Amino acid sequence: MTNEKIIEVEQLMKIFGSFHAVDDISFDVKRGEIFGFLGANGAGKTTAMKMLTGLLSPTSGKATVAGFDVYKETEKIKKTIGYMSQKFSLYGDLTVKENIQLFGGIYGLKNKVIKAKMHELLGRLGMENSANALIDSLPLGWKQKLAFSVAMLHDPSIIFLDEPTGGVDPVTRRQFWEMIYETAHNGTTIFVTTHYMDEAEYCDRISMMVDGKIAALGSPDELKKGFNAQNMDEVFVGIAREGKVLK
Amino acid sequence: MHAITVKDLHKNYGEVEALKGINLTVEEGEIFGLIGPDGAGKTSLIRILTSLLFASSGESSVLGLDPAKDHKKLRSVIGYMPGRFSLYQDLTVEENLTLFASLFETTIEENYHLIKDIYGQIEPFKTRRAGALSGGMKQKLALSCAMIHKPEILFLDEPTTGVDPVSRKEFWEMLRKLNDEGLTIFVSTPYMDEANQCNRIALIQEGQIMGVDTPEHITNQFDRPLYAISGTNKFGMMQALKEFEHAHSVFSFGSVIHYSDNRGSIATKEIKDFLQKQGFEDCSIEETQPGIEDTFMALMTAHD
């Protein structure tokens, strides 16, 4: 992790009608950091992520992602980031190869580059023999790892992971996190949401959203100390239930 | 009589074997948890037991009824909450509940006492369309609809998937209350930490049951001492431990690493020395108790 700020958010707001979905949030994420973005359902995580990925224009406030403005430079943001979620990842009725070609094409990579990337990626995942297999026929764990690698095809400087491990078996879940660690170690910034509190411990820093605001922000150790808690589960319950705010 | 009996149950989808010979029994008044990841066969099993799917072979009985033959009788005595929200989005909260009550030839008034605690929380919004409810409220409505005909067993297919830890705790509190009043509950979940909310659990992986017992007894199947290791560079320590010649399992667990040794019980000093020699000066190690997730992973790797 470096001290260079790759995401800067200042007093960001998103208001739908009279509802303040994201209510004045400010934070920074550093290059190479694993940043956990936590909160209860409906706390505003998805809305905030949509603004940071250039899919939704904020109501007010400032934010830059990899130096690009979230109001004016959304297309540049989209080219600089990777995105993966459990709901949206790969096309099940296309083969592994076809998915890589499709996403490589969408990212605007040259055929030569796509070919080289495909070779490297399949080798690294040990999936050379599955290049022509339909995505739907693969075990879930493979799909997740492949989806992650495809989201990294264009060498993004930040990757957004929206509940990447939901429903995955405990062994595969851990293997997935080892990939995350390695990726962060190589300098890519990780912005991740999860409902598994043990995974919150794997992040460098965590923010917790409650009712559109950031109620707590810090390293897992700092948060546990601040809330006098044994683990992140207790921290989460403490914050979400009592709406306690740690400054 | 057992509330549920399942004997050598198989389900094939073409070439895919979703269930590979399931055996289990559920007692009346129990909260029984079916615990496993996506694709393990949880939904197939629940759908067979609720008469929504035929098994390929094997036997099952729910409250003495055969789901394949007595489905009409069965459906009037069981409640079912599917994994996906499947109420009518364009009907209001109250209309949905009225619909479910009338399908089972009862009324909201007649069984209101059963759902008072749960439905009471969303009743202030009863004229709102179901589609416009928040996730937590949808869940409460779905549970109310599954309960309105006074079922003897409630089947819930992953009611807490994708739900945040606080809402999950609240949902389990609701299930406990229903169970206190005598309801048998059969619930599936991918979250290992929810095992402790159940009286008994079955661990399921790739269509096979790896163990059925109380949560305490299941963890006894973890057959060797387990050690928790902590230190600053956790990822580095994990890589090093995986290369250690006596390592049996190395898994990251929140803020610590869980380590087991293929020699069984060991002197913790040996591991500490090994790590310090590799440059992990500030590491510490102590014996710890295995949980459900440790056991699940141990059984999973043993099955491979």
XYZ file of C-alpha atoms in Angstrom:
551
model
C 0.000 0.000 0.000
C 1.243 3.533 -0.757
C 0.197 6.911 0.583
C -0.992 8.093 -2.797
C -4.752 8.708 -2.757
C -6.464 6.937 -5.620
C -10.053 7.633 -4.566
C -10.959 10.939 -2.940
C -14.494 11.600 -1.756
C -15.620 14.847 -0.191
C -19.117 15.593 1.137
C -20.692 13.378 -1.502
C -24.496 13.328 -1.588
C -27.186 11.530 -3.530
C -30.771 12.512 -2.930
C -33.744 10.708 -4.496
C -36.806 12.931 -3.996
C -36.680 13.609 -0.276
C -34.598 10.508 0.525
C -30.915 11.040 1.310
C -29.500 7.730 0.038
C -25.916 8.931 0.448
C -25.736 11.719 2.986
C -22.521 13.705 3.027
C -19.742 11.110 3.010
C -16.002 11.859 2.906
C -13.108 9.399 2.726
C -9.931 8.487 0.804
C -8.637 5.176 -0.496
C -4.914 4.658 -1.070
C -3.253 2.952 -4.001
C -2.815 -0.770 -3.318
C -5.159 -0.704 -0.344
C -7.828 -3.321 0.375
C -10.738 -1.120 1.360
C -13.819 -2.821 2.836
C -17.098 -0.999 2.227
C -19.589 -2.341 4.750
C -23.083 -1.541 5.903
C -26.565 -2.951 6.429
C -28.891 -3.558 3.479
C -30.302 -0.209 2.427
C -27.530 1.827 4.090
C -26.494 3.375 0.769
C -23.526 1.199 -0.267
C -24.817 0.429 -3.755
C -25.700 4.060 -4.455
C -22.239 5.184 -3.345
C -20.558 2.512 -5.452
C -22.616 3.490 -8.502
C -21.375 7.056 -8.167
C -17.742 5.946 -7.820
C -17.973 3.686 -10.861
C -19.458 6.426 -13.040
C -22.934 4.885 -13.326
C -24.815 7.520 -11.345
C -24.285 11.256 -11.096
C -24.087 12.661 -7.538
C -26.480 15.351 -6.291
C -23.619 17.325 -4.757
C -20.125 17.005 -3.321
C -16.816 16.056 -4.899
C -15.200 12.779 -5.831
C -12.352 11.627 -8.028
C -11.476 8.059 -8.959
C -7.929 7.518 -10.257
C -7.809 11.283 -10.733
C -10.988 11.421 -12.838
C -14.024 13.441 -11.879
C -17.243 11.474 -11.165
C -19.397 14.152 -12.828
C -17.514 14.797 -16.043
C -15.127 11.949 -16.697
C -17.284 8.876 -16.194
C -16.126 7.216 -19.415
C -12.494 7.564 -18.355
C -13.367 6.117 -14.946
C -15.010 3.088 -16.546
C -11.855 2.391 -18.561
C -9.634 2.638 -15.487
C -11.618 0.410 -13.140
C -12.678 -3.230 -13.019
C -16.022 -4.393 -11.612
C -17.260 -7.764 -10.466
C -20.322 -8.824 -8.506
C -22.103 -12.068 -7.897
C -25.083 -10.868 -9.877
C -23.139 -9.574 -12.841
C -20.075 -11.421 -13.949
C -19.798 -13.723 -16.954
C -22.221 -14.929 -19.633
C -23.262 -18.467 -18.723
C -24.152 -19.545 -22.244
C -20.846 -18.440 -23.738
C -17.613 -20.389 -23.377
C -14.644 -19.321 -21.279
C -12.806 -18.205 -24.422
C -15.817 -16.293 -25.790
C -16.261 -14.434 -22.506
C -12.621 -13.363 -22.492
C -12.899 -12.219 -26.131
C -16.136 -10.367 -25.436
C -14.882 -8.494 -22.383
C -11.497 -7.833 -23.960
C -13.358 -6.303 -26.904
C -15.590 -4.185 -24.655
C -12.506 -2.855 -22.886
C -11.109 -1.956 -26.308
C -8.088 -4.269 -26.167
C -6.402 -5.285 -29.426
C -6.862 -8.877 -30.620
C -3.197 -9.586 -30.089
C -3.377 -8.385 -26.500
C -6.547 -10.371 -25.847
C -4.850 -13.501 -27.173
C -1.813 -13.022 -24.957
C -3.970 -12.221 -21.921
C -6.124 -15.279 -22.547
C -3.088 -17.541 -22.647
C -1.609 -16.045 -19.488
C -4.915 -16.073 -17.591
C -5.888 -19.658 -18.429
C -2.384 -20.820 -17.511
C -2.442 -19.040 -14.168
C -5.858 -20.476 -13.262
C -4.954 -23.940 -14.555
C -7.916 -23.822 -16.933
C -6.220 -24.481 -20.295
C -8.421 -27.535 -20.867
C -11.641 -25.655 -20.132
C -11.221 -22.862 -22.697
C -14.139 -24.202 -24.749
C -16.380 -25.120 -21.814
C -19.606 -23.178 -21.247
C -19.433 -20.971 -18.157
C -22.632 -22.582 -16.826
C -20.916 -25.974 -16.747
C -18.096 -24.787 -14.452
C -18.061 -25.157 -10.658
C -18.973 -21.947 -8.843
C -15.482 -21.498 -7.410
C -13.910 -21.534 -10.881
C -16.494 -19.098 -12.190
C -15.695 -16.638 -9.409
C -11.958 -16.784 -9.989
C -12.440 -16.461 -13.729
C -14.844 -13.537 -13.305
C -12.267 -11.800 -11.145
C -9.525 -12.354 -13.730
C -11.763 -11.134 -16.557
C -12.557 -7.970 -14.580
C -8.764 -7.447 -14.430
C -8.189 -7.996 -18.193
C -7.556 -4.331 -18.971
C -5.132 -3.871 -16.034
C -7.406 -1.535 -14.049
C -5.851 0.466 -11.261
C -8.886 -0.128 -9.030
C -11.206 -3.106 -8.885
C -14.674 -2.893 -7.332
C -15.921 -6.186 -5.900
C -19.582 -6.255 -4.856
C -20.148 -9.254 -2.561
C -17.804 -11.405 -4.625
C -17.970 -14.430 -2.316
C -21.680 -14.750 -1.501
C -22.738 -18.404 -1.252
C -19.273 -19.725 -2.093
C -17.945 -22.659 -0.054
C -15.542 -21.802 2.782
C -12.426 -23.199 1.096
C -13.044 -21.415 -2.215
C -13.917 -18.226 -0.341
C -10.446 -18.265 1.201
C -8.738 -19.042 -2.099
C -10.581 -16.072 -3.560
C -9.206 -13.824 -0.833
C -5.704 -15.043 -1.537
C -6.219 -13.779 -5.099
C -7.363 -10.454 -3.690
C -4.269 -10.213 -1.471
C -1.972 -10.999 -4.359
C -3.663 -8.445 -6.597
C -3.379 -5.738 -3.937
C 0.238 -6.718 -3.355
C 0.882 -6.055 -7.062
C -0.429 -2.518 -6.650
C -4.091 -2.748 -7.680
C -6.508 -1.076 -5.276
C -9.362 -3.253 -4.009
C -12.736 -1.783 -3.099
C -14.873 -4.611 -1.710
C -18.268 -5.183 -0.063
C -19.125 -8.306 1.919
C -21.585 -9.680 4.433
C -18.996 -12.070 5.883
C -17.535 -10.385 8.924
C -14.422 -12.578 8.982
C -13.632 -11.139 5.545
C -13.852 -7.635 6.977
C -10.783 -8.574 9.027
C -8.845 -9.182 5.806
C -9.167 -5.528 4.735
C -6.558 -2.842 5.458
C -9.308 -0.407 6.362
C -13.075 -0.585 6.606
C -15.839 1.943 6.404
C -19.262 1.203 7.855
C -22.291 2.961 6.424
C -25.469 3.565 8.429
C -28.425 5.459 6.943
C -26.381 7.066 4.178
C -23.546 8.213 6.439
C -20.166 6.720 7.258
C -20.555 5.763 10.915
C -17.060 4.364 11.376
C -13.825 4.210 9.430
C -10.540 2.589 10.384
C -8.421 -0.544 10.395
C -10.075 -3.682 11.838
C -7.916 -3.342 14.968
C -8.821 0.312 15.461
C -12.531 -0.435 15.105
C -12.405 -3.383 17.488
C -10.593 -1.265 20.080
C -12.928 1.684 19.549
C -16.005 -0.460 20.106
C -14.449 -2.651 22.756
C -15.341 -5.658 20.601
C -13.828 -9.112 20.179
C -14.491 -9.325 16.465
C -15.916 -7.415 13.517
C -19.316 -9.028 13.945
C -19.699 -7.282 17.304
C -18.484 -4.017 15.796
C -21.039 -4.293 12.996
C -23.922 -5.108 15.312
C -22.862 -2.335 17.689
C -22.808 0.291 14.979
C -25.870 -0.775 13.041
C -28.093 -1.400 16.043
C -27.245 1.568 18.189
C -26.241 3.904 15.412
C -23.192 4.667 17.519
C -20.734 6.876 15.718
C -16.983 6.631 16.207
C -15.109 9.805 15.401
C -43.024 -40.226 14.535
C -40.248 -38.224 12.920
C -41.323 -34.953 11.350
C -39.183 -35.708 8.275
C -37.497 -38.904 7.119
C -35.260 -39.072 4.065
C -33.760 -42.369 2.852
C -31.175 -42.730 0.103
C -32.638 -39.848 -1.852
C -31.220 -39.175 -5.323
C -31.922 -36.410 -7.794
C -30.402 -36.221 -11.251
C -30.724 -33.412 -13.780
C -29.562 -35.112 -16.967
C -25.947 -36.011 -16.316
C -25.709 -33.891 -13.188
C -26.187 -35.688 -9.874
C -27.583 -32.981 -7.608
C -28.353 -35.321 -4.696
C -26.275 -38.462 -4.240
C -28.089 -40.548 -1.642
C -29.292 -38.296 1.177
C -30.253 -39.799 4.549
C -31.590 -37.799 7.466
C -34.376 -37.485 10.005
C -35.837 -34.383 11.586
C -37.668 -34.546 14.913
C -40.853 -32.656 15.731
C -40.229 -29.278 17.321
C -36.671 -29.022 16.045
C -34.897 -26.242 14.209
C -32.965 -28.254 11.655
C -30.334 -26.469 9.598
C -29.146 -27.607 6.170
C -25.778 -25.954 5.805
C -23.710 -25.758 2.636
C -22.554 -23.537 -0.230
C -24.363 -22.744 -3.491
C -24.741 -25.798 -5.690
C -24.567 -28.255 -2.782
C -28.141 -29.494 -3.383
C -30.000 -27.582 -0.661
C -32.752 -26.233 -2.896
C -33.273 -29.585 -4.658
C -33.779 -31.309 -1.307
C -36.215 -28.669 -0.029
C -38.192 -28.707 -3.257
C -38.527 -32.493 -3.113
C -39.697 -32.363 0.510
C -42.233 -29.636 -0.283
C -43.674 -31.635 -3.253
C -42.436 -29.162 -5.858
C -39.995 -31.581 -7.477
C -39.881 -35.371 -7.918
C -36.881 -37.300 -6.639
C -35.095 -39.623 -9.085
C -35.056 -42.391 -6.497
C -35.194 -42.973 -2.759
C -37.832 -42.324 -0.114
C -38.997 -39.317 1.794
C -41.772 -38.646 4.238
C -42.956 -35.387 5.772
C -45.369 -35.665 8.727
C -46.045 -39.225 7.586
C -46.993 -38.107 4.071
C -45.208 -38.954 0.837
C -44.492 -35.658 -0.939
C -44.724 -37.331 -4.349
C -48.167 -38.893 -3.756
C -49.895 -36.922 -1.023
C -48.938 -33.469 -2.222
C -52.410 -31.989 -1.742
C -52.581 -32.992 1.900
C -48.945 -32.104 2.434
C -49.223 -28.583 1.091
C -51.957 -27.717 3.586
C -49.761 -28.639 6.567
C -46.419 -27.178 5.519
C -45.258 -23.617 5.030
C -42.633 -22.770 2.426
C -40.563 -19.666 1.966
C -38.558 -19.926 -1.258
C -35.117 -18.407 -1.732
C -36.260 -15.721 -4.095
C -38.924 -13.216 -3.097
C -41.928 -14.659 -4.875
C -44.898 -12.686 -3.693
C -46.940 -10.506 -6.012
C -45.008 -7.263 -6.373
C -47.967 -5.305 -7.696
C -50.328 -6.323 -4.901
C -50.214 -4.523 -1.580
C -48.863 -6.064 1.600
C -52.350 -6.807 2.844
C -53.571 -8.135 -0.520
C -50.701 -10.615 -0.646
C -51.474 -11.905 2.806
C -55.220 -12.093 2.105
C -54.490 -14.018 -1.091
C -52.377 -16.604 0.718
C -54.961 -16.937 3.498
C -57.806 -17.494 1.045
C -55.820 -20.035 -1.006
C -55.690 -22.110 2.164
C -59.343 -21.364 2.970
C -58.623 -19.326 6.045
C -58.564 -15.629 6.926
C -56.019 -13.217 8.345
C -58.252 -12.744 11.411
C -58.433 -16.455 12.153
C -54.667 -16.945 12.395
C -53.557 -13.431 13.176
C -52.113 -14.556 16.531
C -49.545 -16.713 14.706
C -48.032 -13.849 12.775
C -48.776 -10.956 15.114
C -45.140 -10.370 16.110
C -43.855 -10.448 12.543
C -46.744 -8.979 10.563
C -47.280 -6.342 13.247
C -43.975 -4.772 12.210
C -45.070 -4.241 8.592
C -48.781 -3.663 9.186
C -48.338 0.141 9.243
C -47.371 -0.236 5.561
C -50.157 -2.624 4.608
C -51.380 -0.468 1.721
C -47.917 -0.300 0.144
C -47.190 -2.453 -2.901
C -44.980 -5.439 -2.030
C -42.531 -4.438 -4.762
C -41.852 -1.145 -2.987
C -40.852 -2.714 0.339
C -37.288 -2.809 1.672
C -35.456 -6.147 1.767
C -36.116 -6.727 5.455
C -39.804 -5.914 5.108
C -40.207 -8.220 2.108
C -38.742 -10.995 4.200
C -41.231 -10.387 6.996
C -44.122 -10.385 4.546
C -42.922 -13.624 2.932
C -42.639 -15.243 6.353
C -46.135 -14.047 7.291
C -47.557 -15.484 4.055
C -45.823 -18.819 4.690
C -47.333 -18.958 8.197
C -50.894 -17.727 7.664
C -52.436 -21.206 7.217
C -50.942 -22.497 10.488
C -48.435 -24.998 9.104
C -46.896 -27.701 11.287
C -43.530 -27.506 9.558
C -41.944 -24.457 8.018
C -39.433 -24.861 5.181
C -37.169 -21.894 4.507
C -34.726 -21.885 1.608
C -31.820 -19.547 2.365
C -33.891 -16.848 4.063
C -30.784 -14.888 5.097
C -28.657 -14.990 1.941
C -27.366 -11.552 1.006
C -28.801 -10.112 4.211
C -26.584 -8.036 6.500
C -25.480 -9.466 9.889
C -27.914 -7.378 11.952
C -30.987 -8.251 9.883
C -29.862 -11.879 9.940
C -29.802 -11.890 13.730
C -33.279 -10.365 13.825
C -34.597 -12.963 11.405
C -33.246 -15.789 13.556
C -34.917 -14.256 16.596
C -38.236 -14.457 14.741
C -37.610 -18.115 13.875
C -36.759 -18.902 17.516
C -40.048 -17.404 18.680
C -42.014 -19.473 16.170
C -40.082 -22.549 17.269
C -40.787 -21.822 20.956
C -44.471 -22.185 20.115
C -43.851 -25.698 18.794
C -43.259 -25.167 15.083
C -40.784 -27.528 13.394
C -38.390 -25.567 11.202
C -36.264 -26.856 8.316
C -33.967 -24.100 7.122
C -31.069 -23.944 4.675
C -28.194 -21.469 4.784
C -24.742 -20.923 3.276
C -23.621 -19.070 6.431
C -21.715 -21.461 8.697
C -22.075 -19.167 11.721
C -25.840 -19.714 11.671
C -25.364 -23.376 12.585
C -25.363 -22.497 16.267
C -28.915 -21.199 15.985
C -30.125 -24.717 15.116
C -30.847 -27.722 17.353
C -29.310 -30.042 14.791
C -27.610 -29.487 11.481
C -26.642 -31.377 8.341
C -23.521 -30.305 6.467
C -24.089 -30.727 2.734
C -21.549 -30.461 -0.080
C -21.842 -31.620 -3.707
C -25.054 -33.542 -3.105
C -23.750 -35.474 -0.122
C -24.324 -35.103 3.591
C -20.979 -34.926 5.376
C -22.446 -35.093 8.885
C -25.736 -34.760 10.825
C -25.701 -33.882 14.501
C -25.991 -31.083 17.050
C -23.610 -28.200 16.296
C -21.495 -29.163 19.363
C -21.167 -32.783 18.286
C -20.394 -31.886 14.671
C -17.306 -29.971 15.735
C -16.110 -33.090 17.603
C -15.554 -34.588 14.163
C -12.598 -32.252 13.834
C -10.103 -34.926 14.727
C -6.956 -33.047 15.774
C -5.892 -30.052 17.837
C -6.325 -26.684 16.154
C -4.016 -23.716 16.652
C -4.669 -20.012 16.151
C -1.680 -18.031 14.919
C -1.530 -14.254 14.800
C 1.025 -11.651 13.759
C 1.339 -8.608 11.524
C 2.032 -10.128 8.115
C -0.757 -12.686 8.064
C -0.670 -13.324 4.340
C 3.085 -13.904 4.385
C 2.795 -16.263 7.354
C 0.113 -18.266 5.557
C 2.341 -18.740 2.522
C 5.193 -19.854 4.792
C 3.035 -22.247 6.828
C 1.705 -23.906 3.672
C 5.296 -24.828 2.847
C 5.917 -26.235 6.353
C 6.491 -29.969 6.004
C 4.087 -30.981 8.796
C 1.237 -28.647 7.850
C -2.116 -30.427 7.634
C -4.364 -27.412 7.064
C -3.720 -23.672 6.907
C -6.758 -21.406 6.668
C -7.218 -17.750 7.291
C -9.884 -17.035 9.935
C -10.717 -13.395 10.520
C -7.784 -11.822 12.343
C -5.938 -15.142 12.871
C -4.725 -18.188 10.943
C -6.081 -21.612 11.856
C -3.398 -24.265 11.627
C -3.520 -28.022 12.150
C -0.541 -30.345 12.033
C -0.410 -33.784 10.428
C 1.279 -35.131 13.566
C -1.753 -34.109 15.666
C -0.750 -32.467 18.932
C 2.473 -30.466 18.767
C 4.650 -28.152 20.823
C 3.568 -24.659 19.792
C 7.142 -23.496 20.222
C 8.175 -25.462 17.148
C 5.777 -23.534 14.918
C 6.756 -20.257 16.497
C 10.445 -21.001 15.936
C 9.749 -21.950 12.335
C 7.897 -18.683 11.669
C 10.477 -16.561 13.448
C 13.257 -18.155 11.443
C 11.323 -17.050 8.323
C 11.307 -13.486 9.594
C 7.883 -13.296 11.264
C 9.227 -12.015 14.557
C 6.016 -10.941 16.276
C 3.941 -14.095 15.765
C 2.033 -15.830 18.553
C 0.340 -19.220 18.633
C -2.165 -20.860 20.956
C -4.526 -23.801 20.857
C -8.127 -22.977 19.925
C -11.500 -24.724 19.579
C -12.634 -25.695 16.071
C -15.943 -24.220 14.914
C -18.475 -25.387 12.327
C -16.565 -23.767 9.491
C -13.295 -25.484 10.492
C -15.132 -28.786 10.578
C -16.872 -28.145 7.280
C -13.556 -27.437 5.569
C -11.878 -30.463 7.169
C -14.709 -32.753 6.015
C -14.740 -31.112 2.589
C -11.024 -31.655 2.010
C -11.258 -35.221 3.351
C -14.025 -35.964 0.808
C -12.014 -34.639 -2.149
